[in-house]
Amino acid sequence: MLKFVLNDAATCVRSNVREFSLNALRLLPHLPQLSPYDVNLQLRENEFVYNFPVDGIVRSYETNQLGSNSPCEDSRTEASLLHRNGFICGIFDGHGGAACGQVVSKRLLRYVSAATLPRQVLREQMKQNCNSQSFLKCHNDNVDFVNEIKPIYEHSFQKYIKQLTQTPQRDVSSELVHAFLQLDEALSHEALATIDVRTMGVALSGAVACLVHLEGLQLHVASTGDCGAVLGVLDPQTNQWHPKKLNVEHNVDNMAEVKRILDEHPKEEHETAIRNGRLLSQLAPLRAFGDYRYKWSLDIMQKKVVPLIGEQAMAPNYYTPPYLTARPDVQQHELSINDKFLVIASDGLWDFLSPSEVVSLVGEHINSKKILEPMRLPEGNPTLQQISDQLAERKAGLTRKPIDQNAATHLIRHALGATDYGIEHSKISYYLSLPKDVVRLYRDDITITVIYFNTEHIAGLRDAQPPAPAA
């Protein structure tokens, strides 16, 4: 149980990963060199690709995960929305153990899918004895909650959707915020009502989240914590890729977030509420699910938690809780034909690569993959010269043939192995050979989902929109 409530010691000493890792790697004793085959096996172990069979706004997505913690504290979930044409996915980065991230990754999408459904449809589904899995179809989800816990979570969900049917429909952004907060509140209620070691473990560990909700042309990104989302935009005139950030991280680099927290507590606590770049000198993300040792009242901590866990459950200088919230910031974006893909990832990727670098790498990967597709002649009656030019272009493109067909793997390979002179195999081998008891000092868990948009479908939807009223 202790692992759920004590922050990972490795997290507390980790500094800027890009600089620290490169310097520290030089000081490591010699590690066995992995072969390219072994490197590929490890990098591709958790690859997944899903191509949508029905013509829609999302053409496909690719995802991958490379763990550092054991077990890996990152989780990810992707699903199609039922009863309408839509897509939803999320990445969840746990801390203080994997429990909270694993639970939230499965439950949050269910809450959001119900909340964004028209209320009349939701009421009709409730008449048919719907459950928490009635509103979405998950992809690549092969595990479920244990039988002892499943009824507890289902009861909370039924209570939530009953509440939804009794309230007016809100806009999508407001529904996302409400779903985040209601699920987080359920984690607290379940832990205090049952005093079960499992529900308490979920409430006392924590997780940050980045969730994507896509319906029609409307893309919403709800983020709490320090995961990241960036849109890949192609300039049709210059043929250059440009990044568009769709979230703001909640950490000490976000001065507005620091000010928000300090304003919520007495001036006497301004030296202790955030210290050494961490909330109460312990927690790096400034918003998160769970982590109720930073949210519960002093009375609850003393009566419910300390007898179960011990005094170490109390954070230092814990005077005026709550210090933490799961409330997300939500950004809305209407897709255009220039929006080609979206990348969401845990902070393990952003420790190594900037949003601009990520978009450039995925854009180059898209271009280089074109040579793997069957050759298609130009429409009409192409000349021999046009065919010759096309063949020459494909031949030249062979030098850019990607090592990985999965873009998420492509990003992980560059995160671990990129140098000024290209990908360095020995560098990746070092990162993958590090002993389990020290690897967390050099890199975090990395989880990535790359979502590809269907440009033709976007164009059709935009053409079908009514013209804007004259000013």
Tab-separated table of C-alpha atoms in Angstrom:
chain	number	residue	atom	x	y	z
A	1	MET	CA	0.000	0.000	0.000
A	2	LEU	CA	2.904	2.320	0.747
A	3	LYS	CA	3.803	2.532	-2.927
A	4	PHE	CA	0.454	4.187	-3.648
A	5	VAL	CA	0.989	7.082	-1.267
A	6	LEU	CA	4.690	7.836	-1.409
A	7	ASN	CA	5.857	9.736	-4.434
A	8	ASP	CA	8.330	7.911	-6.585
A	9	ALA	CA	11.752	8.858	-5.225
A	10	ALA	CA	13.149	8.892	-8.709
A	11	THR	CA	10.640	11.576	-9.659
A	12	CYS	CA	11.836	13.785	-6.822
A	13	VAL	CA	15.421	13.875	-8.077
A	14	ARG	CA	14.755	14.021	-11.807
A	15	SER	CA	15.823	17.284	-13.414
A	16	ASN	CA	15.825	18.359	-17.022
A	17	VAL	CA	15.908	14.966	-18.724
A	18	ARG	CA	17.412	16.061	-22.013
A	19	GLU	CA	20.545	17.587	-20.387
A	20	PHE	CA	20.794	15.286	-17.405
A	21	SER	CA	20.448	12.073	-19.393
A	22	LEU	CA	23.088	12.930	-21.981
A	23	ASN	CA	25.637	13.839	-19.311
A	24	ALA	CA	24.769	10.949	-17.034
A	25	LEU	CA	24.954	8.370	-19.806
A	26	ARG	CA	28.635	9.163	-20.223
A	27	LEU	CA	29.234	8.285	-16.570
A	28	LEU	CA	27.515	4.909	-16.697
A	29	PRO	CA	29.555	1.726	-16.621
A	30	HIS	CA	29.679	-0.154	-19.871
A	31	LEU	CA	26.356	-1.811	-20.631
A	32	PRO	CA	25.833	-4.689	-23.063
A	33	GLN	CA	25.238	-3.410	-26.581
A	34	LEU	CA	21.853	-4.458	-27.951
A	35	SER	CA	21.658	-5.509	-31.574
A	36	PRO	CA	19.411	-3.527	-33.949
A	37	TYR	CA	17.073	-6.525	-33.904
A	38	ASP	CA	16.797	-6.436	-30.091
A	39	VAL	CA	16.282	-2.670	-30.109
A	40	ASN	CA	13.459	-3.014	-32.618
A	41	LEU	CA	11.823	-5.748	-30.551
A	42	GLN	CA	11.722	-3.519	-27.481
A	43	LEU	CA	10.651	-0.370	-29.291
A	44	ARG	CA	7.837	-2.124	-31.169
A	45	GLU	CA	6.563	-4.396	-28.405
A	46	ASN	CA	3.509	-2.259	-27.590
A	47	GLU	CA	2.708	-0.907	-31.047
A	48	PHE	CA	-0.922	-0.712	-32.111
A	49	VAL	CA	-2.554	0.562	-35.298
A	50	TYR	CA	-6.265	0.980	-35.979
A	51	ASN	CA	-7.668	1.814	-39.416
A	52	PHE	CA	-11.299	2.884	-39.378
A	53	PRO	CA	-13.401	0.827	-41.810
A	54	VAL	CA	-16.067	3.512	-42.218
A	55	ASP	CA	-15.377	6.787	-43.938
A	56	GLY	CA	-15.222	9.377	-41.169
A	57	ILE	CA	-13.309	12.282	-39.718
A	58	VAL	CA	-10.501	10.042	-38.391
A	59	ARG	CA	-8.741	7.868	-40.939
A	60	SER	CA	-6.567	5.918	-38.497
A	61	TYR	CA	-4.455	6.184	-35.396
A	62	GLU	CA	-1.138	4.720	-34.260
A	63	THR	CA	0.008	4.334	-30.673
A	64	ASN	CA	2.927	2.946	-28.721
A	65	GLN	CA	4.287	2.839	-25.189
A	66	LEU	CA	7.773	2.354	-23.737
A	67	GLY	CA	7.834	1.821	-20.003
A	68	SER	CA	10.407	3.020	-17.519
A	69	ASN	CA	8.648	2.331	-14.231
A	70	SER	CA	7.883	-1.272	-13.368
A	71	PRO	CA	4.983	-1.584	-13.777
A	72	CYS	CA	4.547	1.201	-16.315
A	73	GLU	CA	2.486	4.030	-14.812
A	74	ASP	CA	1.185	5.356	-18.157
A	75	SER	CA	-2.137	4.198	-19.614
A	76	ARG	CA	-3.988	4.950	-22.831
A	77	THR	CA	-7.470	4.298	-24.204
A	78	GLU	CA	-9.118	4.936	-27.582
A	79	ALA	CA	-12.755	4.435	-28.549
A	80	SER	CA	-15.440	5.208	-31.100
A	81	LEU	CA	-18.516	6.997	-29.766
A	82	LEU	CA	-21.754	5.060	-30.125
A	83	HIS	CA	-25.130	6.586	-31.091
A	84	ARG	CA	-23.271	9.271	-33.153
A	85	ASN	CA	-20.184	9.543	-35.341
A	86	GLY	CA	-17.289	10.507	-33.096
A	87	PHE	CA	-13.945	9.513	-31.628
A	88	ILE	CA	-12.485	9.827	-28.141
A	89	CYS	CA	-9.093	8.940	-26.726
A	90	GLY	CA	-6.785	9.809	-23.877
A	91	ILE	CA	-3.356	9.382	-22.345
A	92	PHE	CA	-2.982	9.105	-18.584
A	93	ASP	CA	0.301	9.432	-16.710
A	94	GLY	CA	0.175	7.963	-13.229
A	95	HIS	CA	2.430	8.735	-10.281
A	96	GLY	CA	2.835	7.229	-6.853
A	97	GLY	CA	1.892	3.908	-8.454
A	98	ALA	CA	-0.072	2.821	-11.518
A	99	ALA	CA	-3.470	2.384	-9.831
A	100	CYS	CA	-5.063	5.794	-10.440
A	101	GLY	CA	-3.892	6.059	-14.060
A	102	GLN	CA	-5.206	2.607	-14.901
A	103	VAL	CA	-8.615	3.249	-13.352
A	104	VAL	CA	-9.094	6.747	-14.782
A	105	SER	CA	-8.043	5.628	-18.270
A	106	LYS	CA	-10.967	3.198	-18.401
A	107	ARG	CA	-13.582	5.253	-16.573
A	108	LEU	CA	-13.098	8.813	-17.838
A	109	LEU	CA	-13.972	8.013	-21.460
A	110	ARG	CA	-17.199	6.370	-20.262
A	111	TYR	CA	-18.169	9.453	-18.273
A	112	VAL	CA	-17.395	11.791	-21.173
A	113	SER	CA	-19.185	9.662	-23.770
A	114	ALA	CA	-22.362	9.734	-21.670
A	115	ALA	CA	-22.068	13.440	-20.830
A	116	THR	CA	-21.727	14.553	-24.462
A	117	LEU	CA	-24.636	12.419	-25.673
A	118	PRO	CA	-27.872	14.377	-26.266
A	119	ARG	CA	-29.946	14.156	-23.084
A	120	GLN	CA	-32.960	12.658	-24.846
A	121	VAL	CA	-30.840	9.821	-26.256
A	122	LEU	CA	-29.294	9.296	-22.816
A	123	ARG	CA	-32.747	9.013	-21.232
A	124	GLU	CA	-33.802	6.462	-23.870
A	125	GLN	CA	-30.681	4.402	-23.181
A	126	MET	CA	-31.350	4.447	-19.446
A	127	LYS	CA	-34.789	2.954	-20.076
A	128	GLN	CA	-32.982	0.032	-21.738
A	129	ASN	CA	-30.854	-0.639	-18.622
A	130	CYS	CA	-27.657	0.753	-20.091
A	131	ASN	CA	-24.316	0.363	-18.325
A	132	SER	CA	-20.994	2.178	-18.393
A	133	GLN	CA	-19.974	0.451	-21.634
A	134	SER	CA	-23.145	1.335	-23.554
A	135	PHE	CA	-21.890	4.590	-25.014
A	136	LEU	CA	-18.583	3.745	-26.653
A	137	LYS	CA	-16.676	0.970	-28.381
A	138	CYS	CA	-13.106	0.648	-27.123
A	139	HIS	CA	-10.267	-0.464	-29.385
A	140	ASN	CA	-7.389	-2.629	-28.139
A	141	ASP	CA	-8.841	-2.900	-24.628
A	142	ASN	CA	-8.371	-6.449	-23.381
A	143	VAL	CA	-8.624	-6.047	-19.586
A	144	ASP	CA	-11.417	-5.210	-17.169
A	145	PHE	CA	-11.801	-4.380	-13.490
A	146	VAL	CA	-11.771	-7.189	-10.955
A	147	ASN	CA	-15.183	-8.503	-9.980
A	148	GLU	CA	-15.028	-7.115	-6.429
A	149	ILE	CA	-14.479	-3.524	-7.649
A	150	LYS	CA	-16.601	-3.453	-10.821
A	151	PRO	CA	-19.978	-3.067	-8.997
A	152	ILE	CA	-18.619	-0.091	-7.017
A	153	TYR	CA	-17.563	1.711	-10.186
A	154	GLU	CA	-20.807	0.812	-11.977
A	155	HIS	CA	-22.859	2.216	-9.093
A	156	SER	CA	-20.970	5.510	-9.321
A	157	PHE	CA	-21.550	5.665	-13.072
A	158	GLN	CA	-25.286	5.027	-12.776
A	159	LYS	CA	-25.508	7.765	-10.160
A	160	TYR	CA	-23.639	10.100	-12.518
A	161	ILE	CA	-25.810	9.533	-15.601
A	162	LYS	CA	-28.988	9.835	-13.523
A	163	GLN	CA	-27.712	13.228	-12.434
A	164	LEU	CA	-27.035	14.134	-16.070
A	165	THR	CA	-30.606	13.391	-17.139
A	166	GLN	CA	-31.850	15.826	-14.496
A	167	THR	CA	-29.686	18.733	-15.693
A	168	PRO	CA	-29.817	20.778	-18.917
A	169	GLN	CA	-27.367	19.948	-21.708
A	170	ARG	CA	-24.191	22.021	-21.479
A	171	ASP	CA	-21.717	22.830	-24.232
A	172	VAL	CA	-19.028	20.209	-24.843
A	173	SER	CA	-16.304	22.099	-22.972
A	174	SER	CA	-18.476	22.407	-19.871
A	175	GLU	CA	-19.477	18.741	-20.062
A	176	LEU	CA	-15.816	17.728	-20.214
A	177	VAL	CA	-14.956	19.790	-17.137
A	178	HIS	CA	-17.959	18.362	-15.280
A	179	ALA	CA	-17.043	14.773	-16.206
A	180	PHE	CA	-13.450	15.207	-14.980
A	181	LEU	CA	-14.575	16.639	-11.651
A	182	GLN	CA	-17.367	14.118	-11.107
A	183	LEU	CA	-15.085	11.148	-11.723
A	184	ASP	CA	-12.467	12.578	-9.369
A	185	GLU	CA	-15.138	13.100	-6.719
A	186	ALA	CA	-16.233	9.482	-7.213
A	187	LEU	CA	-12.679	8.292	-6.485
A	188	SER	CA	-12.853	10.070	-3.116
A	189	HIS	CA	-16.322	8.830	-2.225
A	190	GLU	CA	-15.493	5.215	-3.147
A	191	ALA	CA	-12.328	5.221	-1.035
A	192	LEU	CA	-13.952	6.745	2.054
A	193	ALA	CA	-17.141	4.671	1.805
A	194	THR	CA	-15.434	1.310	1.483
A	195	ILE	CA	-12.056	1.777	3.225
A	196	ASP	CA	-10.895	-0.924	0.829
A	197	VAL	CA	-7.161	-1.074	0.223
A	198	ARG	CA	-7.785	-0.984	-3.549
A	199	THR	CA	-10.111	2.005	-3.693
A	200	MET	CA	-7.922	3.816	-1.166
A	201	GLY	CA	-4.884	3.014	-3.292
A	202	VAL	CA	-6.544	4.595	-6.339
A	203	ALA	CA	-7.485	7.740	-4.396
A	204	LEU	CA	-4.045	8.209	-2.857
A	205	SER	CA	-2.047	7.588	-6.008
A	206	GLY	CA	-2.545	10.074	-8.828
A	207	ALA	CA	-2.711	10.616	-12.572
A	208	VAL	CA	-2.606	13.474	-15.048
A	209	ALA	CA	-4.714	13.227	-18.190
A	210	CYS	CA	-5.040	14.544	-21.724
A	211	LEU	CA	-8.336	13.636	-23.388
A	212	VAL	CA	-9.411	14.231	-26.997
A	213	HIS	CA	-13.090	14.425	-27.983
A	214	LEU	CA	-13.868	14.686	-31.706
A	215	GLU	CA	-17.336	14.963	-33.190
A	216	GLY	CA	-17.909	16.440	-36.626
A	217	LEU	CA	-15.363	19.188	-37.183
A	218	GLN	CA	-15.244	20.093	-33.501
A	219	LEU	CA	-12.103	18.961	-31.731
A	220	HIS	CA	-11.871	19.427	-27.955
A	221	VAL	CA	-8.774	18.722	-25.878
A	222	ALA	CA	-9.232	18.561	-22.094
A	223	SER	CA	-6.024	18.462	-20.095
A	224	THR	CA	-5.184	18.324	-16.424
A	225	GLY	CA	-1.518	18.041	-15.492
A	226	ASP	CA	1.508	17.839	-17.758
A	227	CYS	CA	0.653	15.604	-20.703
A	228	GLY	CA	0.709	17.384	-24.063
A	229	ALA	CA	-1.255	17.710	-27.309
A	230	VAL	CA	-0.071	19.270	-30.573
A	231	LEU	CA	-1.802	19.591	-33.937
A	232	GLY	CA	0.177	19.037	-37.151
A	233	VAL	CA	-0.804	21.718	-39.691
A	234	LEU	CA	0.436	21.675	-43.295
A	235	ASP	CA	0.851	25.044	-45.028
A	236	PRO	CA	-0.419	24.428	-48.594
A	237	GLN	CA	1.652	27.264	-50.045
A	238	THR	CA	5.060	26.443	-48.555
A	239	ASN	CA	4.420	22.732	-47.926
A	240	GLN	CA	5.900	23.257	-44.458
A	241	TRP	CA	4.647	21.702	-41.227
A	242	HIS	CA	3.590	23.921	-38.334
A	243	PRO	CA	2.680	22.918	-34.757
A	244	LYS	CA	-0.359	24.207	-32.912
A	245	LYS	CA	-0.371	23.472	-29.200
A	246	LEU	CA	-3.825	22.507	-27.929
A	247	ASN	CA	-3.128	22.450	-24.205
A	248	VAL	CA	-1.153	24.195	-21.495
A	249	GLU	CA	0.754	22.118	-18.942
A	250	HIS	CA	-0.044	22.590	-15.263
A	251	ASN	CA	3.380	22.773	-13.659
A	252	VAL	CA	5.646	25.420	-12.153
A	253	ASP	CA	6.637	26.658	-15.617
A	254	ASN	CA	3.046	27.905	-15.938
A	255	MET	CA	3.153	31.112	-13.902
A	256	ALA	CA	-0.614	31.648	-14.158
A	257	GLU	CA	-1.109	28.242	-12.566
A	258	VAL	CA	1.359	29.017	-9.770
A	259	LYS	CA	-0.464	32.289	-9.080
A	260	ARG	CA	-3.826	30.497	-9.005
A	261	ILE	CA	-2.615	28.122	-6.301
A	262	LEU	CA	-0.964	30.812	-4.194
A	263	ASP	CA	-4.090	32.989	-4.404
A	264	GLU	CA	-6.161	30.120	-2.969
A	265	HIS	CA	-4.084	29.963	0.246
A	266	PRO	CA	-3.029	32.415	2.956
A	267	LYS	CA	0.064	34.530	2.408
A	268	GLU	CA	1.742	32.653	5.263
A	269	GLU	CA	1.785	29.563	3.028
A	270	HIS	CA	3.247	31.171	-0.089
A	271	GLU	CA	6.707	29.879	0.822
A	272	THR	CA	5.510	26.320	1.424
A	273	ALA	CA	2.535	25.704	-0.922
A	274	ILE	CA	4.980	25.446	-3.815
A	275	ARG	CA	8.592	24.755	-2.941
A	276	ASN	CA	11.479	23.388	-4.986
A	277	GLY	CA	9.275	23.409	-8.070
A	278	ARG	CA	6.686	21.097	-6.505
A	279	LEU	CA	3.350	21.289	-4.767
A	280	LEU	CA	4.061	21.074	-1.025
A	281	SER	CA	7.634	20.237	-2.097
A	282	GLN	CA	6.440	16.811	-3.350
A	283	LEU	CA	4.209	16.794	-6.442
A	284	ALA	CA	5.403	18.030	-9.862
A	285	PRO	CA	2.040	18.364	-11.696
A	286	LEU	CA	-0.155	21.081	-10.206
A	287	ARG	CA	-3.433	19.432	-11.251
A	288	ALA	CA	-4.255	15.725	-11.171
A	289	PHE	CA	-6.833	13.027	-10.581
A	290	GLY	CA	-6.615	11.258	-7.232
A	291	ASP	CA	-3.741	12.413	-5.007
A	292	TYR	CA	-6.271	12.900	-2.240
A	293	ARG	CA	-3.512	13.319	0.306
A	294	TYR	CA	-3.349	16.842	-1.168
A	295	LYS	CA	-7.154	17.328	-1.257
A	296	TRP	CA	-8.837	15.776	1.770
A	297	SER	CA	-9.489	17.816	4.881
A	298	LEU	CA	-7.182	17.539	7.892
A	299	ASP	CA	-9.979	15.733	9.735
A	300	ILE	CA	-10.304	13.038	7.047
A	301	MET	CA	-6.541	12.614	6.820
A	302	GLN	CA	-6.167	12.169	10.589
A	303	LYS	CA	-9.183	9.900	11.077
A	304	LYS	CA	-9.235	7.831	7.869
A	305	VAL	CA	-5.812	7.858	6.222
A	306	VAL	CA	-3.149	8.130	8.927
A	307	PRO	CA	-4.507	5.108	10.891
A	308	LEU	CA	-4.368	3.058	7.687
A	309	ILE	CA	-1.132	4.337	6.158
A	310	GLY	CA	0.800	6.100	8.872
A	311	GLU	CA	2.029	9.648	9.456
A	312	GLN	CA	4.046	9.574	6.210
A	313	ALA	CA	0.744	10.006	4.341
A	314	MET	CA	0.595	13.619	5.542
A	315	ALA	CA	2.373	16.071	3.284
A	316	PRO	CA	4.554	18.686	5.028
A	317	ASN	CA	2.976	22.089	5.732
A	318	TYR	CA	-0.526	20.704	5.124
A	319	TYR	CA	-2.701	23.453	6.611
A	320	THR	CA	-5.483	24.627	4.260
A	321	PRO	CA	-6.470	21.861	1.805
A	322	PRO	CA	-7.371	21.289	-0.921
A	323	TYR	CA	-4.138	22.190	-2.685
A	324	LEU	CA	-4.923	20.215	-5.824
A	325	THR	CA	-7.770	19.894	-8.354
A	326	ALA	CA	-8.589	17.657	-11.305
A	327	ARG	CA	-10.323	20.498	-13.167
A	328	PRO	CA	-9.081	20.466	-16.787
A	329	ASP	CA	-8.407	23.319	-19.131
A	330	VAL	CA	-10.308	22.727	-22.385
A	331	GLN	CA	-9.335	24.032	-25.803
A	332	GLN	CA	-11.703	23.847	-28.770
A	333	HIS	CA	-10.564	23.794	-32.402
A	334	GLU	CA	-12.551	23.502	-35.625
A	335	LEU	CA	-10.724	21.249	-38.079
A	336	SER	CA	-9.679	22.561	-41.478
A	337	ILE	CA	-8.286	20.726	-44.492
A	338	ASN	CA	-4.781	21.808	-43.441
A	339	ASP	CA	-5.027	19.934	-40.122
A	340	LYS	CA	-3.465	16.562	-40.877
A	341	PHE	CA	-2.792	14.871	-37.535
A	342	LEU	CA	-2.845	15.262	-33.760
A	343	VAL	CA	-0.223	13.925	-31.341
A	344	ILE	CA	-0.968	13.417	-27.652
A	345	ALA	CA	1.710	12.086	-25.338
A	346	SER	CA	2.812	11.776	-21.728
A	347	ASP	CA	5.589	14.038	-20.514
A	348	GLY	CA	8.155	11.303	-21.121
A	349	LEU	CA	8.140	12.351	-24.791
A	350	TRP	CA	8.117	16.106	-24.190
A	351	ASP	CA	11.166	15.727	-21.928
A	352	PHE	CA	13.118	14.925	-25.094
A	353	LEU	CA	11.283	16.567	-28.007
A	354	SER	CA	9.565	19.927	-28.468
A	355	PRO	CA	6.109	20.223	-30.096
A	356	SER	CA	7.776	21.660	-33.216
A	357	GLU	CA	10.186	18.718	-33.434
A	358	VAL	CA	7.344	16.227	-32.948
A	359	VAL	CA	5.243	17.743	-35.743
A	360	SER	CA	8.236	17.872	-38.105
A	361	LEU	CA	9.101	14.229	-37.400
A	362	VAL	CA	5.549	12.987	-37.964
A	363	GLY	CA	5.204	15.150	-41.080
A	364	GLU	CA	8.436	13.764	-42.525
A	365	HIS	CA	7.271	10.273	-41.585
A	366	ILE	CA	4.029	10.782	-43.529
A	367	ASN	CA	5.948	11.931	-46.592
A	368	SER	CA	8.474	9.103	-46.413
A	369	LYS	CA	5.753	6.452	-46.032
A	370	LYS	CA	4.288	7.420	-49.395
A	371	ILE	CA	7.009	5.446	-51.178
A	372	LEU	CA	5.754	2.314	-49.434
A	373	GLU	CA	2.364	2.694	-51.120
A	374	PRO	CA	1.674	1.221	-54.582
A	375	MET	CA	2.602	3.600	-57.375
A	376	ARG	CA	-0.358	5.416	-58.895
A	377	LEU	CA	-0.100	6.993	-62.322
A	378	PRO	CA	-1.305	10.578	-62.789
A	379	GLU	CA	-4.909	10.932	-63.920
A	380	GLY	CA	-5.668	11.259	-67.618
A	381	ASN	CA	-3.080	10.213	-70.198
A	382	PRO	CA	0.317	10.683	-68.535
A	383	THR	CA	3.326	11.132	-70.776
A	384	LEU	CA	6.386	8.926	-70.595
A	385	GLN	CA	8.266	11.901	-69.131
A	386	GLN	CA	5.723	12.243	-66.283
A	387	ILE	CA	6.012	8.549	-65.502
A	388	SER	CA	9.811	8.767	-65.640
A	389	ASP	CA	9.808	11.730	-63.256
A	390	GLN	CA	7.520	9.892	-60.857
A	391	LEU	CA	9.763	6.822	-60.868
A	392	ALA	CA	12.824	8.993	-60.268
A	393	GLU	CA	11.094	10.675	-57.335
A	394	ARG	CA	10.218	7.326	-55.795
A	395	LYS	CA	13.785	6.082	-56.268
A	396	ALA	CA	15.170	9.171	-54.567
A	397	GLY	CA	12.663	8.662	-51.765
A	398	LEU	CA	14.085	5.239	-50.955
A	399	THR	CA	16.857	6.988	-49.034
A	400	ARG	CA	14.164	8.428	-46.745
A	401	LYS	CA	12.383	5.122	-46.203
A	402	PRO	CA	11.351	5.059	-42.501
A	403	ILE	CA	12.734	2.415	-40.160
A	404	ASP	CA	9.357	2.248	-38.406
A	405	GLN	CA	5.969	2.276	-40.075
A	406	ASN	CA	4.332	3.306	-36.781
A	407	ALA	CA	4.738	7.064	-36.228
A	408	ALA	CA	4.602	6.685	-32.434
A	409	THR	CA	7.565	4.298	-32.599
A	410	HIS	CA	9.304	6.725	-34.948
A	411	LEU	CA	8.966	9.434	-32.275
A	412	ILE	CA	10.234	7.183	-29.471
A	413	ARG	CA	13.269	6.190	-31.569
A	414	HIS	CA	14.128	9.844	-32.171
A	415	ALA	CA	13.489	10.782	-28.535
A	416	LEU	CA	16.018	8.221	-27.334
A	417	GLY	CA	18.518	8.202	-30.163
A	418	ALA	CA	18.552	11.536	-31.971
A	419	THR	CA	21.885	13.345	-32.335
A	420	ASP	CA	23.111	16.172	-34.553
A	421	TYR	CA	24.204	13.502	-37.030
A	422	GLY	CA	21.078	11.351	-37.080
A	423	ILE	CA	19.892	8.381	-35.043
A	424	GLU	CA	22.646	6.848	-32.925
A	425	HIS	CA	22.038	3.164	-32.278
A	426	SER	CA	24.401	2.980	-29.294
A	427	LYS	CA	22.482	5.752	-27.533
A	428	ILE	CA	19.149	3.931	-27.882
A	429	SER	CA	20.836	0.714	-26.747
A	430	TYR	CA	22.074	2.439	-23.595
A	431	TYR	CA	18.627	3.742	-22.720
A	432	LEU	CA	17.060	0.318	-23.266
A	433	SER	CA	19.808	-1.528	-21.338
A	434	LEU	CA	19.631	0.510	-18.139
A	435	PRO	CA	18.930	-1.560	-15.000
A	436	LYS	CA	15.378	-1.289	-13.675
A	437	ASP	CA	16.530	0.308	-10.431
A	438	VAL	CA	18.115	3.304	-12.200
A	439	VAL	CA	16.319	3.695	-15.550
A	440	ARG	CA	13.741	6.065	-14.006
A	441	LEU	CA	16.559	8.536	-13.319
A	442	TYR	CA	17.257	8.815	-17.046
A	443	ARG	CA	13.844	8.645	-18.727
A	444	ASP	CA	10.171	8.492	-17.854
A	445	ASP	CA	7.452	6.234	-19.255
A	446	ILE	CA	6.612	7.333	-22.802
A	447	THR	CA	3.126	6.874	-24.272
A	448	ILE	CA	2.097	8.363	-27.620
A	449	THR	CA	-1.021	8.372	-29.788
A	450	VAL	CA	-0.937	9.840	-33.313
A	451	ILE	CA	-4.369	10.499	-34.855
A	452	TYR	CA	-4.618	10.995	-38.638
A	453	PHE	CA	-7.490	13.059	-40.018
A	454	ASN	CA	-9.375	12.338	-43.232
A	455	THR	CA	-8.819	15.458	-45.333
A	456	GLU	CA	-11.476	14.564	-47.906
A	457	HIS	CA	-14.110	14.046	-45.208
A	458	ILE	CA	-13.185	17.343	-43.541
A	459	ALA	CA	-13.506	19.127	-46.881
A	460	GLY	CA	-16.952	17.584	-47.427
A	461	LEU	CA	-18.178	18.648	-44.005
A	462	ARG	CA	-16.893	22.180	-44.467
A	463	ASP	CA	-18.513	22.464	-47.905
A	464	ALA	CA	-21.808	21.325	-46.373
A	465	GLN	CA	-21.749	24.044	-43.726
A	466	PRO	CA	-24.176	26.929	-44.286
A	467	PRO	CA	-22.461	30.193	-45.224
A	468	ALA	CA	-21.709	32.568	-42.380
A	469	PRO	CA	-24.257	35.412	-42.054
A	470	ALA	CA	-23.209	38.739	-43.517
A	471	ALA	CA	-21.846	41.267	-41.065
